Coordinates of N, CA and C in Angstrom, one line a residue:
M1 N 12.7 9.3 -14.8 CA 12.1 8.9 -13.6 C 10.9 8.1 -14.0
Y2 N 10.7 6.9 -13.3 CA 9.6 6.1 -13.5 C 8.6 6.1 -12.3
A3 N 7.4 6.5 -12.6 CA 6.4 6.7 -11.5 C 6.0 5.3 -10.9
G4 N 5.7 5.4 -9.6 CA 5.2 4.2 -9.0 C 3.7 4.2 -8.8
E5 N 3.2 3.6 -7.7 CA 1.8 3.6 -7.4 C 1.5 4.3 -6.2
V6 N 0.3 4.9 -6.0 CA -0.1 5.6 -4.9 C -1.5 5.0 -4.3
T7 N -1.5 4.9 -3.0 CA -2.7 4.5 -2.3 C -2.9 5.4 -1.1
I8 N -4.1 5.5 -0.7 CA -4.4 6.3 0.5 C -5.0 5.4 1.6
T9 N -4.4 5.5 2.8 CA -5.0 4.7 3.9 C -5.4 5.7 5.0
P10 N -6.4 5.3 5.8 CA -7.2 4.2 5.7 C -8.2 4.4 4.6
T11 N -8.8 3.3 4.0 CA -9.7 3.5 2.8 C -11.1 4.0 3.3
E12 N -11.5 3.7 4.5 CA -12.8 4.2 5.0 C -12.4 5.2 6.1
A13 N -12.3 6.4 5.8 CA -11.8 7.5 6.8 C -13.0 8.2 7.4
R14 N -12.7 8.6 8.6 CA -13.6 9.5 9.3 C -12.9 10.9 9.5
E15 N -13.7 11.9 9.8 CA -13.0 13.2 9.9 C -11.9 13.3 10.9
A16 N -11.9 12.4 11.9 CA -10.9 12.5 13.0 C -9.6 11.7 12.5
D17 N -9.7 11.0 11.4 CA -8.6 10.1 11.0 C -7.5 10.9 10.3
L18 N -6.3 10.5 10.3 CA -5.2 11.0 9.6 C -5.0 10.2 8.4
L19 N -5.1 10.8 7.2 CA -4.9 10.0 5.9 C -3.4 10.0 5.5
T20 N -3.0 8.9 5.0 CA -1.6 8.8 4.6 C -1.6 8.4 3.1
C21 N -0.8 9.1 2.3 CA -0.6 8.9 0.9 C 0.7 8.0 0.8
E22 N 0.5 6.8 0.5 CA 1.7 5.8 0.4 C 2.0 5.7 -1.1
A23 N 3.3 6.1 -1.4 CA 3.8 6.0 -2.8 C 5.0 5.0 -2.8
T24 N 4.9 4.1 -3.7 CA 5.9 3.1 -3.8 C 6.2 2.8 -5.3
G25 N 7.4 2.2 -5.5 CA 7.7 1.6 -6.8 C 8.4 2.5 -7.7
A26 N 8.7 3.8 -7.5 CA 9.3 4.7 -8.4 C 10.9 4.3 -8.5
T27 N 11.4 4.5 -9.6 CA 12.8 4.2 -9.8 C 13.4 5.3 -10.6
D28 N 14.7 5.6 -10.4 CA 15.4 6.6 -11.1 C 16.4 5.9 -12.0
P29 N 16.4 6.3 -13.3 CA 17.3 5.6 -14.3 C 18.8 5.7 -13.9
D30 N 19.1 6.8 -13.2 CA 20.5 7.0 -12.8 C 20.9 6.4 -11.5
G31 N 19.9 5.7 -10.8 CA 20.1 5.1 -9.6 C 20.1 6.0 -8.4
E32 N 19.7 7.2 -8.6 CA 19.7 8.2 -7.4 C 18.5 8.0 -6.5
A33 N 18.6 8.4 -5.3 CA 17.5 8.3 -4.4 C 16.2 9.0 -4.9
V34 N 15.1 8.4 -4.6 CA 13.8 9.0 -5.1 C 13.1 9.6 -3.9
F35 N 12.6 10.8 -4.0 CA 11.8 11.5 -3.1 C 10.4 11.8 -3.7
W36 N 9.5 12.1 -2.8 CA 8.1 12.3 -3.3 C 7.7 13.7 -3.0
L37 N 6.9 14.3 -4.0 CA 6.2 15.6 -3.9 C 4.8 15.2 -3.9
Y38 N 4.1 15.6 -2.8 CA 2.7 15.3 -2.6 C 1.7 16.5 -2.8
T39 N 0.6 16.1 -3.5 CA -0.5 17.1 -3.7 C -1.8 16.4 -3.3
W40 N -2.5 17.0 -2.4 CA -3.8 16.5 -2.0 C -4.9 17.3 -2.6
M41 N -6.0 16.6 -3.0 CA -7.2 17.3 -3.6 C -8.4 16.9 -2.9
R42 N -9.3 17.9 -2.7 CA -10.6 17.7 -2.1 C -11.6 18.0 -3.3
N43 N -12.5 17.0 -3.6 CA -13.5 17.3 -4.7 C -12.9 17.9 -5.9
G44 N -11.7 17.4 -6.3 CA -11.0 17.9 -7.5 C -10.2 19.2 -7.4
V45 N -10.2 19.8 -6.2 CA -9.5 21.1 -6.1 C -8.3 20.9 -5.1
T46 N -7.2 21.4 -5.5 CA -5.9 21.2 -4.7 C -6.1 21.9 -3.4
I47 N -5.7 21.2 -2.3 CA -5.7 21.8 -1.0 C -4.4 22.5 -0.8
D48 N -4.5 23.8 -0.7 CA -3.3 24.7 -0.6 C -2.6 24.4 0.8
G49 N -1.3 24.6 0.8 CA -0.6 24.5 2.0 C -0.3 23.1 2.6
V50 N -0.7 22.1 1.9 CA -0.5 20.7 2.4 C 0.4 20.0 1.3
A51 N 1.7 19.8 1.7 CA 2.6 19.1 0.7 C 3.3 17.9 1.4
T52 N 2.7 17.3 2.4 CA 3.3 16.2 3.1 C 2.5 14.9 2.7
A53 N 3.0 13.8 3.2 CA 2.3 12.5 2.9 C 1.1 12.3 3.8
T54 N 0.8 13.1 4.7 CA -0.4 12.9 5.5 C -1.4 14.2 5.4
L55 N -2.6 13.9 5.7 CA -3.7 14.8 5.6 C -4.6 14.7 6.8
D56 N -4.8 15.7 7.7 CA -5.7 15.5 8.8 C -7.1 15.9 8.5
G57 N -8.0 15.4 9.3 CA -9.4 15.6 9.1 C -9.9 17.1 9.0
H58 N -9.1 18.0 9.5 CA -9.3 19.4 9.4 C -9.6 19.8 7.9
H59 N -9.0 19.1 7.0 CA -9.1 19.4 5.5 C -10.2 18.8 4.8
F60 N -11.0 17.9 5.4 CA -12.1 17.3 4.7 C -13.3 17.0 5.6
D61 N -14.5 16.9 4.9 CA -15.7 16.6 5.6 C -16.3 15.3 5.1
K62 N -17.3 14.7 5.8 CA -18.0 13.5 5.3 C -18.5 13.7 3.9
G63 N -18.3 12.8 3.1 CA -18.8 12.8 1.7 C -17.8 13.5 0.7
D64 N -16.7 14.1 1.2 CA -15.7 14.7 0.3 C -15.0 13.6 -0.5
D65 N -14.6 13.8 -1.7 CA -13.8 13.0 -2.5 C -12.3 13.4 -2.3
I66 N -11.5 12.6 -1.6 CA -10.1 13.0 -1.4 C -9.1 12.2 -2.2
T67 N -8.3 12.8 -2.9 CA -7.3 12.2 -3.7 C -5.9 12.7 -3.4
C68 N -4.9 11.9 -3.7 CA -3.5 12.3 -3.5 C -2.7 12.0 -4.8
A69 N -1.9 12.9 -5.2 CA -0.9 12.7 -6.2 C 0.5 12.7 -5.6
A70 N 1.3 11.7 -5.9 CA 2.7 11.7 -5.5 C 3.6 11.7 -6.7
T71 N 4.4 12.7 -6.8 CA 5.3 12.8 -8.0 C 6.7 12.5 -7.6
P72 N 7.3 11.5 -8.2 CA 8.7 11.2 -7.8 C 9.7 12.2 -8.3
T73 N 10.7 12.4 -7.6 CA 11.8 13.3 -8.1 C 13.1 12.8 -7.4
D74 N 14.2 13.1 -8.1 CA 15.5 12.8 -7.5 C 16.2 14.1 -7.0
G75 N 15.4 15.2 -7.1 CA 15.9 16.5 -6.6 C 16.8 17.2 -7.6
Q76 N 16.9 16.7 -8.8 CA 17.7 17.3 -9.9 C 16.7 17.9 -10.8
S77 N 17.1 19.0 -11.5 CA 16.3 19.6 -12.6 C 16.3 18.6 -13.8
A78 N 15.3 18.7 -14.5 CA 15.2 17.9 -15.7 C 16.2 18.2 -16.8

């Protein structure tokens, strides 16, 4: 599996905004469909219970450092 790139939008977020983790560019060497597993972090700590591509303002406050990791998978075991 070849990883792609991840961006978070909007780049200037407010607490009422819905953040979206956009993952693109991954390929599977066998040509199988690629799915994404998402992990959101606030100030370097994983936010438990959030495994989707979006994060609502309930999970962050002004000044927090929010990051997202998107891991590509084809749903098969390694």
